[in-house]
Structure formats: structure tokens, C-alpha cells
Coordinates of C-alpha atoms in Angstrom, one line a residue:
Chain A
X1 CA 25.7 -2.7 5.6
X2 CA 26.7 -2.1 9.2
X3 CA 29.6 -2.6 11.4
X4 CA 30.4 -6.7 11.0
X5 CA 27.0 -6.8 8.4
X6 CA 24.1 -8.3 10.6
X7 CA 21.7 -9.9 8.9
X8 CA 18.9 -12.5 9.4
X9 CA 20.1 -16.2 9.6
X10 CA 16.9 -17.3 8.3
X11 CA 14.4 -16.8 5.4
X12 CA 11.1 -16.2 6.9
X13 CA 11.1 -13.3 8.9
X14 CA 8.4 -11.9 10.9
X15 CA 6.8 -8.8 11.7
X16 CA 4.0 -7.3 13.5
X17 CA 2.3 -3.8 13.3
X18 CA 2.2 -2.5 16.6
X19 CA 0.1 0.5 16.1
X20 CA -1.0 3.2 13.6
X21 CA -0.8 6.7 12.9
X22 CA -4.4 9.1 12.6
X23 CA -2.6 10.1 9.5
X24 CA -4.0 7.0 7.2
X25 CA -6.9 4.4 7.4
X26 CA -5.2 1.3 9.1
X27 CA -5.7 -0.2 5.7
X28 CA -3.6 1.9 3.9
X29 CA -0.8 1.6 6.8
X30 CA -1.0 -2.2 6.4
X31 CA -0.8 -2.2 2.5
X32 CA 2.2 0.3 2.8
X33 CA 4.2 -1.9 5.2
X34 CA 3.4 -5.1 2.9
X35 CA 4.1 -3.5 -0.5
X36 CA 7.7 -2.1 1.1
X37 CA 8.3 -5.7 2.6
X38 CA 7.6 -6.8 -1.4
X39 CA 10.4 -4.9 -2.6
X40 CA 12.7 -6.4 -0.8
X41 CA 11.0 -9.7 -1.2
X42 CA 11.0 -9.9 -4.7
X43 CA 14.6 -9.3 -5.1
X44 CA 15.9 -11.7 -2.3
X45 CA 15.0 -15.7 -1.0
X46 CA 12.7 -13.4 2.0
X47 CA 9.8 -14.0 3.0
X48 CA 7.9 -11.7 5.3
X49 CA 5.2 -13.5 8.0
X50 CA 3.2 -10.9 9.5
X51 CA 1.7 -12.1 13.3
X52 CA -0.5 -10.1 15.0
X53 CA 0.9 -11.0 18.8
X54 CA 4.2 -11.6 20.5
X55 CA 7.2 -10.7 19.3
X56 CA 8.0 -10.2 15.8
X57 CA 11.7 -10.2 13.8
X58 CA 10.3 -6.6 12.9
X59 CA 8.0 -4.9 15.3
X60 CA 6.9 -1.7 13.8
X61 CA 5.4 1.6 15.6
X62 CA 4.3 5.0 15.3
X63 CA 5.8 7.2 18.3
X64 CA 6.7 10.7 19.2
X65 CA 9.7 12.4 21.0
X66 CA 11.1 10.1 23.7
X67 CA 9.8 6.9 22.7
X68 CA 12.2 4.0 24.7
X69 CA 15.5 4.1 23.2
X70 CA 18.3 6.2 22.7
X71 CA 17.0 7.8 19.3
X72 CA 14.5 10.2 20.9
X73 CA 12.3 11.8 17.2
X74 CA 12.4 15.6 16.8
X75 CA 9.1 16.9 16.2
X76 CA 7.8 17.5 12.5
X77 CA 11.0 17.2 9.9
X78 CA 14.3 16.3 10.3
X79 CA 14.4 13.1 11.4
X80 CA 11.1 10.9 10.1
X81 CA 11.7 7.7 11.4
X82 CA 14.7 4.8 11.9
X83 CA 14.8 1.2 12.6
X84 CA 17.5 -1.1 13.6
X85 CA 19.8 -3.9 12.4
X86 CA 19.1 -7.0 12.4
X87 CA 19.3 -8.7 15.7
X88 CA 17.5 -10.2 18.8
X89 CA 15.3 -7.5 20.7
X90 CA 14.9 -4.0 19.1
X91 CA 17.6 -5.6 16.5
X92 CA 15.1 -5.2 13.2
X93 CA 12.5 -2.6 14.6
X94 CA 11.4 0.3 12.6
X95 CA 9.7 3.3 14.7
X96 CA 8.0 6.1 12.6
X97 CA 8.3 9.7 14.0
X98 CA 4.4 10.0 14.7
X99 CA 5.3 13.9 14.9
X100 CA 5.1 13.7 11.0
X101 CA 2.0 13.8 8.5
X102 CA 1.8 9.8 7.1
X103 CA 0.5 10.0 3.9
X104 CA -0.7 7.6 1.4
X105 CA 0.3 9.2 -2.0
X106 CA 3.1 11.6 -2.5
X107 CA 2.0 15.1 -1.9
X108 CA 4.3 17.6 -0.6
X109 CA 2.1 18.5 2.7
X110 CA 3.4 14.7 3.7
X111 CA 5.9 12.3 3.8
X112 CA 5.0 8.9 1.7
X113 CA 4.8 5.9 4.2
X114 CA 5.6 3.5 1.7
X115 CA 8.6 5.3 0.5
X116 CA 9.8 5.9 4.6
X117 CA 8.9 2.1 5.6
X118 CA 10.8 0.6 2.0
X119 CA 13.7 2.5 3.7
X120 CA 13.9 1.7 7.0
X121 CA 13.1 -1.8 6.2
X122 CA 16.0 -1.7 4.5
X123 CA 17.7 -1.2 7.4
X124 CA 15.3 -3.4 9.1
X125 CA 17.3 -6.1 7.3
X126 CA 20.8 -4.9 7.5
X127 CA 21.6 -2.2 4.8
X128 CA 23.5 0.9 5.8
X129 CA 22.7 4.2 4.2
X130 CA 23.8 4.7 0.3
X131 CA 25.3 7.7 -1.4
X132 CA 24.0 7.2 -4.6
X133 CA 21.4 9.7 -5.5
X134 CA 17.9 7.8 -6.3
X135 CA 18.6 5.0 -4.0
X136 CA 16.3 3.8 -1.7
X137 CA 18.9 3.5 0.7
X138 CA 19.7 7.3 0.2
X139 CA 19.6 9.0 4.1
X140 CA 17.6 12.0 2.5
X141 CA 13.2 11.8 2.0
X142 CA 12.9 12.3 -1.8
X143 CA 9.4 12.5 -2.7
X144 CA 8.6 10.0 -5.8
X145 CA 5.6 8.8 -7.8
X146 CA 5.4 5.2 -5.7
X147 CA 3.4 3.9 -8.9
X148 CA 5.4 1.1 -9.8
X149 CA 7.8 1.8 -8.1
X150 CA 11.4 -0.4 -8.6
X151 CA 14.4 -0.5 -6.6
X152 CA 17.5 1.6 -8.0
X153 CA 20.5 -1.0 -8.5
X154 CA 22.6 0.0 -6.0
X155 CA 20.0 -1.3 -3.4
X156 CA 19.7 -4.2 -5.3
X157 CA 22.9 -5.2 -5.3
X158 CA 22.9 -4.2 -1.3
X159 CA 20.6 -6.5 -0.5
X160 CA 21.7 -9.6 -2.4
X161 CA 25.3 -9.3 -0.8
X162 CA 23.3 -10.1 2.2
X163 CA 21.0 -12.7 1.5
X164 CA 21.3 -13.5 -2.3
X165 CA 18.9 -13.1 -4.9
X166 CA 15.1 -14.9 -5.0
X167 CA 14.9 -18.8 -5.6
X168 CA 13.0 -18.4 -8.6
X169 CA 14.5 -15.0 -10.1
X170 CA 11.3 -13.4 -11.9
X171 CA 12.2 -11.8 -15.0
X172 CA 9.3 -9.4 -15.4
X173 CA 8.0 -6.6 -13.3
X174 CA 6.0 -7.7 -10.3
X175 CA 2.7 -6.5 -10.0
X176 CA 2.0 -4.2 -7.1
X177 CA 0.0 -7.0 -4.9
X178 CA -3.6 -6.7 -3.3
X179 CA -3.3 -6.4 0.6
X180 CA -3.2 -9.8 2.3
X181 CA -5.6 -11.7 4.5
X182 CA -4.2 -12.6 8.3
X183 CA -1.2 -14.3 8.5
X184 CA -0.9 -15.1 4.5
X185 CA 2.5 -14.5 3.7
X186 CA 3.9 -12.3 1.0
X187 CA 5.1 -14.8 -1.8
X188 CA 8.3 -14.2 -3.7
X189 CA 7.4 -15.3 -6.5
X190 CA 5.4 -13.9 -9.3
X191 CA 1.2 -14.2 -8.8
X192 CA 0.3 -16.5 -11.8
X193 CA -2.1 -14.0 -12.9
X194 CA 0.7 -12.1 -14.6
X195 CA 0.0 -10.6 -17.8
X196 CA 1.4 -12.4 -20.8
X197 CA 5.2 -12.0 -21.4
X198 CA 5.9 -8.9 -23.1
X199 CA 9.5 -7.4 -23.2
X200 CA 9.8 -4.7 -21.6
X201 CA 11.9 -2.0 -23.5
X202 CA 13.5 -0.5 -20.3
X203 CA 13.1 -3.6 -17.6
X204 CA 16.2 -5.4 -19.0
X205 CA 19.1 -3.7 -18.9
X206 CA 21.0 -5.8 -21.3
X207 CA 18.9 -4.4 -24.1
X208 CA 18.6 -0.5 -23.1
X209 CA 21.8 0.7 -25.0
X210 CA 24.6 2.2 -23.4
X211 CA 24.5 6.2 -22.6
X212 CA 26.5 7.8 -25.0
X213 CA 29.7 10.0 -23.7
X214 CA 28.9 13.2 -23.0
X215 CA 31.4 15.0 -25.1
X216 CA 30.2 12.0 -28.2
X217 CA 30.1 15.5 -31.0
X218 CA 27.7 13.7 -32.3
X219 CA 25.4 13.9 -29.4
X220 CA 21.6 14.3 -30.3
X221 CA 18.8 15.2 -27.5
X222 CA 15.3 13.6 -28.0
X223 CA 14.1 16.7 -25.7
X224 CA 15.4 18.8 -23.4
X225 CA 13.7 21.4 -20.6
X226 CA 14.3 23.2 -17.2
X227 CA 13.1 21.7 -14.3
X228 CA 13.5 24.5 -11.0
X229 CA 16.9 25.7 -12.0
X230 CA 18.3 23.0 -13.4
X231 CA 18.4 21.7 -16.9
X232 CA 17.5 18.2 -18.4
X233 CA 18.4 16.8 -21.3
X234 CA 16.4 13.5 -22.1
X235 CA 17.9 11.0 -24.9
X236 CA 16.1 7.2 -24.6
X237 CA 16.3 6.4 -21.3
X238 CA 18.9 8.7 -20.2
X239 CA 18.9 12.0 -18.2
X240 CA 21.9 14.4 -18.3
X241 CA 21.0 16.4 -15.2
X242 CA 22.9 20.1 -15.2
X243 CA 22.6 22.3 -11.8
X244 CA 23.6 25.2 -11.1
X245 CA 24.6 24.3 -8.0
X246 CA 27.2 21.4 -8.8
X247 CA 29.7 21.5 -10.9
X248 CA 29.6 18.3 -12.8
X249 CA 26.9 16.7 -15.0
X250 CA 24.7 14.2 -13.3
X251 CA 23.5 11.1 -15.4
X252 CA 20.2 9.7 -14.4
X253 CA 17.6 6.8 -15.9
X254 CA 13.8 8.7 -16.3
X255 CA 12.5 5.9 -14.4
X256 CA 14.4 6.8 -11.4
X257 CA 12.7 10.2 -11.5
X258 CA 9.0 9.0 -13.0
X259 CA 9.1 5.0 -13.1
X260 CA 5.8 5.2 -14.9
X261 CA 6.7 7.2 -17.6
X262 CA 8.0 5.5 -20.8
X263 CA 11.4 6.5 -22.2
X264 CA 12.5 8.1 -25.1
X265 CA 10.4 11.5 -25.3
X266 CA 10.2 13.8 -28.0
X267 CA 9.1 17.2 -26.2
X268 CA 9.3 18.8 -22.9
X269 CA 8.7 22.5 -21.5
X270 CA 8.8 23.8 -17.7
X271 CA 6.1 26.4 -17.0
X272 CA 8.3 27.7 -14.3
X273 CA 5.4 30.0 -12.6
X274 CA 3.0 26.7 -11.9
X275 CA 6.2 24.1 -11.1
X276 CA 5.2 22.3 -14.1
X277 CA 6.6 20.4 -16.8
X278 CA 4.8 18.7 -19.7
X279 CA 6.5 15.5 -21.4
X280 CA 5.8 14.5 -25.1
X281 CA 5.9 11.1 -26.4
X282 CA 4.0 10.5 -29.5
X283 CA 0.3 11.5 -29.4
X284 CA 0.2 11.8 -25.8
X285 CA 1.6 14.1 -22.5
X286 CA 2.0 14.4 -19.6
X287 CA 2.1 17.1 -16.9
X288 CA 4.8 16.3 -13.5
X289 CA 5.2 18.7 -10.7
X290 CA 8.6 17.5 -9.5
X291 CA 8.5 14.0 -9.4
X292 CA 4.9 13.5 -8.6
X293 CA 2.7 12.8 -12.1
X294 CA -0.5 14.7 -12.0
X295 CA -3.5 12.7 -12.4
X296 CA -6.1 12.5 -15.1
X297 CA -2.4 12.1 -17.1
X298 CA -1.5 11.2 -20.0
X299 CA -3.9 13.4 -22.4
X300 CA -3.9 13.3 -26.0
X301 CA -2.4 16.2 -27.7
X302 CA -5.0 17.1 -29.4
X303 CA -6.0 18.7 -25.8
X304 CA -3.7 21.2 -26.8
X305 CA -5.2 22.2 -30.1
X306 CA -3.6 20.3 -32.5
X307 CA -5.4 19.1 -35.6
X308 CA -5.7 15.4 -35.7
X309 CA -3.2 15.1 -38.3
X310 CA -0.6 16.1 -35.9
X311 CA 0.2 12.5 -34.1
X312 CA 3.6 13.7 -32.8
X313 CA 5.7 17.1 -31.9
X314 CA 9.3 17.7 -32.2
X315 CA 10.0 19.8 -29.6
X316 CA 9.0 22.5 -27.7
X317 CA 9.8 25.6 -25.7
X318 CA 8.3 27.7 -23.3
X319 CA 8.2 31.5 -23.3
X320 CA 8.4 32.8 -19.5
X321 CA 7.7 36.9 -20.7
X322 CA 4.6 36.3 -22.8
X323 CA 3.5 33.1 -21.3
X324 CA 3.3 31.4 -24.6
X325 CA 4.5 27.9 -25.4
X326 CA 5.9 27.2 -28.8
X327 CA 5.6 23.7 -30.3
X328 CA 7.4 22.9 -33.3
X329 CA 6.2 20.2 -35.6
X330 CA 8.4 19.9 -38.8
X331 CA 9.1 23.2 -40.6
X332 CA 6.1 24.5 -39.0
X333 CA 5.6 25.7 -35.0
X334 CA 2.5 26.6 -33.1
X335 CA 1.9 28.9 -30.3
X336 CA -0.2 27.7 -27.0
X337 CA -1.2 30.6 -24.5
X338 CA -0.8 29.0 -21.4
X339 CA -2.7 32.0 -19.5
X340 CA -5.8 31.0 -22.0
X341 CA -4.8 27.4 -22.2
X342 CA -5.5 27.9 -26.3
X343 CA -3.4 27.8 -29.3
X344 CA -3.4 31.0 -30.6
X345 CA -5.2 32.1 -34.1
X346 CA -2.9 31.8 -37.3
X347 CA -1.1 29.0 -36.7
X348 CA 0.8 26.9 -37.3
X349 CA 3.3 29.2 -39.2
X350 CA 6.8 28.4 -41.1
X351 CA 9.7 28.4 -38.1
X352 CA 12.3 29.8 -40.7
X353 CA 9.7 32.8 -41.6
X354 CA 9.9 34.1 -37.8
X355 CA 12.9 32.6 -36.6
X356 CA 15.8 33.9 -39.0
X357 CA 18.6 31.0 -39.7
X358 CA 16.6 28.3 -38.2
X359 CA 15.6 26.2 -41.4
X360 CA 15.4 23.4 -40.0
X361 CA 13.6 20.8 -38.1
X362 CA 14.1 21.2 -34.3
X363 CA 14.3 18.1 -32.0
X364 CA 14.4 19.6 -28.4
X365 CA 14.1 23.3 -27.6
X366 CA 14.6 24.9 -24.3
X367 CA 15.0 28.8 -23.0
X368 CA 17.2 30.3 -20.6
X369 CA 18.6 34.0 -19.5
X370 CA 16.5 35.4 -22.4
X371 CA 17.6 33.1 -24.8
X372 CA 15.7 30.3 -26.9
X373 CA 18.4 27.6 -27.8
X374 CA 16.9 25.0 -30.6
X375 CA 18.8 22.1 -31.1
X376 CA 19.3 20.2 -34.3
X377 CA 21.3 16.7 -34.8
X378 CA 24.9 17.8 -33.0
X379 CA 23.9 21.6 -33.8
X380 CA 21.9 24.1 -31.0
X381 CA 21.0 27.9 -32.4
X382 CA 21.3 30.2 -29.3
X383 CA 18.3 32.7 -30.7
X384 CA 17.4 36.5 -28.6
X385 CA 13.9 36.0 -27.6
X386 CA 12.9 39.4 -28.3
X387 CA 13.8 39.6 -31.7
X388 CA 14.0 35.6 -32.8
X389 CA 16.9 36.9 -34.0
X390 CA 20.3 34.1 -34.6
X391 CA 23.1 35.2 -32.1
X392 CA 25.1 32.3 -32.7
X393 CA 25.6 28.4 -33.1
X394 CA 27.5 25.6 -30.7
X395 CA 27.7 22.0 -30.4
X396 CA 24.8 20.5 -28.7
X397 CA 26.7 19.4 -25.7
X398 CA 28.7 22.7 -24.9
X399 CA 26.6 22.5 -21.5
X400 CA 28.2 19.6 -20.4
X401 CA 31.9 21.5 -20.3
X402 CA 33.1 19.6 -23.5
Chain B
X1 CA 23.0 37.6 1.2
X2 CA 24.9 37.2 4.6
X3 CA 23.6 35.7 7.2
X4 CA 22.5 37.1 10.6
X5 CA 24.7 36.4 13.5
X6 CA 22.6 35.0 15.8
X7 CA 21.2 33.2 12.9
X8 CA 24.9 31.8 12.3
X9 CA 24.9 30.4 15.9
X10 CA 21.8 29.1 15.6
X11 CA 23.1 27.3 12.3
X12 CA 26.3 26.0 14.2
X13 CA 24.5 24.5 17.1
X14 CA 22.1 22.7 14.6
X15 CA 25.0 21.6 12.1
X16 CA 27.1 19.9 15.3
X17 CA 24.0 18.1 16.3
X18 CA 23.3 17.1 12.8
X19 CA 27.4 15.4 13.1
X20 CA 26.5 13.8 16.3
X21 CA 23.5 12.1 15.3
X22 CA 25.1 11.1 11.7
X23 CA 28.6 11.3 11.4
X24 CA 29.7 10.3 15.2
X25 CA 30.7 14.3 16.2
X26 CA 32.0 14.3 19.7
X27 CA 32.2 17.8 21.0
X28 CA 35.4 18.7 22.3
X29 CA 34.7 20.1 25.7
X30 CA 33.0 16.4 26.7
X31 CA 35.6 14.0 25.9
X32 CA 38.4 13.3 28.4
X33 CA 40.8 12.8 25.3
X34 CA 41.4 15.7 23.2
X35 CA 41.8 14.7 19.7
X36 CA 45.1 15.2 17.8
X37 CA 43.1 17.4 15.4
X38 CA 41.8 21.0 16.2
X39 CA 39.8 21.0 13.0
X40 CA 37.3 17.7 14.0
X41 CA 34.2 19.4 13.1
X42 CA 35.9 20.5 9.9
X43 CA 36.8 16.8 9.3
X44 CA 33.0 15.8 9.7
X45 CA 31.3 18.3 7.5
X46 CA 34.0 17.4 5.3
X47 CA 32.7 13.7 5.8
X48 CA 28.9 14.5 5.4
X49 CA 29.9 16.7 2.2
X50 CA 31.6 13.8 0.7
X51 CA 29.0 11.6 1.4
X52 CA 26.4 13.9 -0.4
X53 CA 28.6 14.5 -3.2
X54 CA 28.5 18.2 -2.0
X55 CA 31.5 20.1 -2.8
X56 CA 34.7 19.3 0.0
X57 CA 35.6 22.2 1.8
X58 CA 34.8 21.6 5.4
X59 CA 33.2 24.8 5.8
X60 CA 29.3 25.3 6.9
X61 CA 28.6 27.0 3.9
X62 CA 24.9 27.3 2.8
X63 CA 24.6 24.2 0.6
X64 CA 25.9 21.8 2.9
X65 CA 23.5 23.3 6.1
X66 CA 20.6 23.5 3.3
X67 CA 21.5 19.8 3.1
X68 CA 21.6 19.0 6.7
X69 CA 17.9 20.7 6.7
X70 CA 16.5 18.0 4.7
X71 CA 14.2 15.7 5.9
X72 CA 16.1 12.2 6.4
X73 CA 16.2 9.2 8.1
X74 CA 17.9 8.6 12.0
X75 CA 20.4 6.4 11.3
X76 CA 24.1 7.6 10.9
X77 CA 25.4 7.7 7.5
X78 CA 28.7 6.1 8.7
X79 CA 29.7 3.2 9.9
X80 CA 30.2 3.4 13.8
X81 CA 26.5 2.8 14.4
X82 CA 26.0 1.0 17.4

């Protein structure tokens, strides 16, 4: 929070769209601002009253340069927008640097106005910055897939400390709401229309089980792939992020990455050249460039060339030399030309027949600095790409500095 | 590969601007008080770098001014916003 933790001494708070940016339809400006204001809503007693004259709790702008206060923007970049405590005046005002391109979805031309405005309304209601990576309250623009998009915990814990959680605590996901008619005011609680309860497998943390250690020897990997230098390795809902640029081991949730994705996958494979990687989960796959999910997605994986009896894959690996993917279901693997975007003839062949010492089943596969490393329960087989030929075997989690 | 030198003053300026607007950097020559500590800017990158979970060193090295490049919000990242 900030110095002596302002925050509003009441629980409808106002706000007021001053004026818009060229960048989006007005439309899409005023369903941004309202879905942010949601987030926040849906996890706290606020509720958010939007007036159309005088002055609002929260008066948000667009504005360039020099704009009135001491926070003059800086042109495209850098700085995107800020807002202000809570408090009389300016306290609680969010001004968007109109110097930036306002987009709608998350592209990388752009910078996500929902994702900018849940931020600085954030701030519009008295939370500081966070330093946990994948918080909303992080200083730094990360672009996301806003589909469903949750708050990470440590903002949700923020945000109670000031004001408490909702009346009516809604234990299922809130629907991402239509945009309102004048002056109707964002409701905390859940519409009624809500789909029958189902329990979600990832929404309650109480029932997602704990991440194992990362030195467990008998830690297995449900998948594991590249992703722009670094390596991921996926077990249930878990992420064991490895950079080359930090020492340590990172430990993420999927859904902070791709909140729409479903945990627990059983392939993944970067194709470095196109910034793409494909995630497998039982008949279907998808296709992310960085955290963005491309449309059209999932597919079924008989896109690929997989005979229908195929209805999962264990792993798979992608060759950056010949430009071929290899997909390993059971003893057998396949091989997908990506330049062709075609399995190639006479497969599906034995893995042990052209990978020697790997007579096994592989449950994630991943390849770097000319080697293929195929993991097996706590086992991974470092294999020469060249020849397929065994070089030697480690525990599965030697990358994490066990 | 090393950087330029006029590319490193360029850097400097931008990294003791990037402390003032988030980490409450007062240059030297301004203030009527020196501080007690000759190193201040070193104490502030090694602020922001502790803030980003960036390795401690309090030295301008590429990763932390790759992070100061990032596009971010304008509030400070520490406390004495005012």
C-alpha cells in the first residue's frame, strides 16, 4: 500500500470516463475500465458507480506529455500510464499515456487497456507496487491472454488488507460481465445466470496438491519444453521455470501464464524459429506465442496426422536442424515436418529401434545444445541428436541444481 | 559485447532518471545536504535490483538497464510516494 495506506472510507465509489483514446471504439474503452473495476470488485465489499458529470472518486483520462500534474508521460514506452491514491482531488485518478497504442486484445504492437487500467486501479484504490512476478500489482507491462483472466494472490491478499473481502464471498469463477447500461452499477455478487456448480479442478486451492520439492528424486514431469531461452517443466498445475539468466528455479501456476488453459499437460515443443509452442492435453492442442493463445485454438490432434486411435501423446520434442517434430506415443514415435506441416511417410516407428537405450515409454521430451533429453519416471536419457545415440543418464531434476 | 561509450552515458543518464522517478534518486550536485554515502546511486540500483529479484550488485550491468527499459507503470516502486 502507500505511505500511512489510504484507502476509501466508503463502499460505493465512483468514477467517470473523461475521455478516450483513437486507439479503441469507446465501447471497448468502457468495457475495459468496467471489467478491471470487476476484478477488484469481486474480491472486495466495492462497488464501482460510474457518472457521466462532476466529479468522480476516480476520474479517468487519456493524455500526452505534460498533462497537469507533476508526472509529465514520456512518449511511446516507458512509462504507460499512473493513477493516484486514494484521496480528495486527483487522490484516486488514473491518467493513460495517450502517447501509447490502446489495444483491445493482447498483441505485441500494443499495450492491453484492460491489463494497464486493472493496474492502475489498483492503485486507484490504494495498493503500492508488488514484487512478485505475475502480480497485477507488478510495476512492469506483461502482456497476458486477458481471457478469464484472475487476480494472482498476492493482489488478493493486497486488497482485502484494505477493505476486506466481498459480503457474499462467491466461490466460483465470475463470469466476464456484459458492458453496463448508464449508471447501473457493477454488482459484486455473482449474476444468477451462472452455470451450474461444477468444481473446478484448479479454482480452489485447497484441492490442487502441493508442488512437490524440487530435489523430491522421485520427481516426474507431465511435459516439459523451451520457451525463448528458458526451460519449462509442467507437472499438474505447476511450472518450474529455468533461465539462463537467473540463477534459481522459478515456480509458477500455468494459469498465471495462460489462465485459460487447463492443467496437467501431457506434451509440449517450442518451434523456436516461429516463437511458438504447442501444448498437449489429451486429444487436443494448443499453439501460444508467449503468453498470448492463438486463435482458432485448441485443435484436435488428429490435425497433426494422427490416426484416430491415437486419443493422447506422451511427449514430444522438437528438432531445430531438420525442422521435424517427434511425438512419442507408447513404444512407438512419429515424425511431423513442420516446414510441410505433415507427418512424414513410414510412421510411426518403434522409439527403441532408432533411439538405442531408450526402451521405454517417454513422458516429456525436450532438446537443447544438440542434445534430445527424454525423460522417464525420475530417469532423463541425454541422447546426441545426430546419431540418436545414448551419451548418458541423470535424475530428472539435475536442472534444478539438486 | 561491450558497449559504446557514448552509448554508456546515454545509459547512465537514462538509469538515474529511471531512480528518480521510482526509487526516490536525488542527484548529488542538487541537494544542499550531501549524503553520508558516496555510493547513493549504487544503493538505488541495488534497491531496484532487489525489488526485481535481479541479482544484487549495484552495478548498471545490462540486465538490470534491460529491466529499467521495460515498459511499466509511473508510480515509484517504493514507499516515499508523495
Amino acid at each position: 500500500t502507500f505511505p500511512h495506506s489510504p484507502r476509501w472510507q466508503k463502499e460505493d465509489v465512483t468514477y467517470r470516463i473523461l475521455n478516450y483514446t483513437p486507439d479503441m471504439l469507446e465501447a471497448d474503452v468502457d468495457e475495459a475500465i468496467a471489467k478491471a473495476l470487476q476484478l477488484w470488485s469481486s474480491v472486495t465489499p466495492l462497488k464501482f458507480i460510474r457518472i457521466y458529470s462532476g466529479q468522480a472518486d476516480i476520474m479517468i483520462s487519456f493524455a500526452a506529455g505534460f498533462h497537469g500534474d507533476f508526472y509529465s508521460f514520456d512518449g511511446p514506452g516507458g512509462t504507460l500510464a499512473h493513477a493516484y491514491a486514494p484521496s480528495s482531488g486527483i487522490g484516486g485518478d488514473a491518467h493513460f499515456d495517450e502517447d501509447e497504442n490502446w489495444t483491445k486484445f493482447t498483441t505485441y504492437t500494443g499495450y492491453n487497456l484492460f491489463l494497464v487500467a486493472a493496474h492502475e486501479l489498483g492503485h486507484s484504490l490504494g495498493l503500492g507496487h508488488s514484487n512478485v512476478f505475475g502480480a497485477l500489482m507488478y510495476p512492469i507491462y506483461m502482456a497476458r491472454d486477458t481471457r478469464d483472466y484472475r487476480l494472482h494472490q498476492d493482489d488478493i491478499d493486497g486488497i482485502q488488507a484494505l477493505y476486506g473481502p466481498p459480503r457474499e464471498s462467491p466461490v466460483f469463477p465470475t463470469r466476464a460481465f456484459p458492458p453496463q447500461k448508464p449508471t447501473e452499477t457493477i454488482p459484486a455478487e455473482t449474476p444468477t445466470e451462472m452455470p451450474p456448480w461444477e468444481e473446478p479442478t484448479v479454482m480452489t486451492p485447497s484441492k490442487t496438491p502441493m508442488r512437490p520439492e524440487d530435489c523430491d528424486p522421485h520427481l516426474t514431469f507431465d511435459a516439459i519444453t523451451t520457451l525463448r531461452g528458458e526451460t519449462l517443466f509442467f507437472k499438474g498445475s505447476y511450472v518450474w521455470r529455468k533461465s539462463p539468466y537467473f540463477s534459481g528455479i522459478e515456480h509458477d501456476t500455468i494459469s498465471s501464464f495462460w489462465p485459460s488453459l487447463a492443467a496437467g499437460f501431457d506434451a509440449a515443443y517450442e518451434v523456436d524459429k516461429k516463437d511458438r509452442v504447442l501444448f498437449f492435453k489429451d486429444d487436443q492442442y494448443w499453439a501460444v506465442s508467449g503468453y498470448s493463445i492463438e486463435r482458432s485454438f485448441p485443435k484436435p490432434i488428429q490435425d497433426l496426422g494422427f490416426p484416430p486411435s491415437v486419443r493422447k501423446i506422451d511427449a514430444a520434442v522438437h528438432d531445430q536442424n531438420t525442422k521435424k517434430t517427434y511425438l512419442f506415443v507408447g513404444n512407438k514415435y512419429w515424425s511431423f515436418n513442420e516446414n510441410t506441416q505433415s507427418m512424414e511417410r513410414g510412421y510411426p516407428r518403434k522409439i527403441a529401434a532408432d533411439f538405442h537405450g531408450i526402451g521405454h515409454t517417454v513422458d516429456a521430451a525436450f532438446q537443447k545444445n544438440g542434445h534430445f533429453y527424454f525423460f522417464h519416471g525420475s530417469k532423463q536419457y541425454e541422447v546426441d541428436i545426430k546419431n540418436k545415440k545414448l551419451i548418458r543418464t541423470k535424475k530428472s531434476n539435475s536442472w534444478f541444481n539438486c | 559485447f561491450p558497449v559504446v561509450p557514448e552509448k554508456e552515458k546515454e545509459d547512465m543518464e537514462f538509469a538515474k532518471k529511471y531512480l528518480e522517478n521510482f526509487y526516490d534518486f536525488k542527484e548529488e550536485k542538487h541537494s544542499l545536504f550531501r549524503s553520508k554515502n558516496p555510493n547513493h546511486m549504487s544503493d538505488k540500483i541495488r534497491e531496484m535490483q532487489s525489488f526485481f529479484g535481479l541479482e544484487v550488485t549495484g552495478e548498471l550491468n545490462h540486465k538490470t538497464l534491460d529491466m529499467m527499459k521495460q515498459p511499466r507503470c509511473g508510480i515509484p516502486d517504493i514507499r516515499s510516494y508523495s
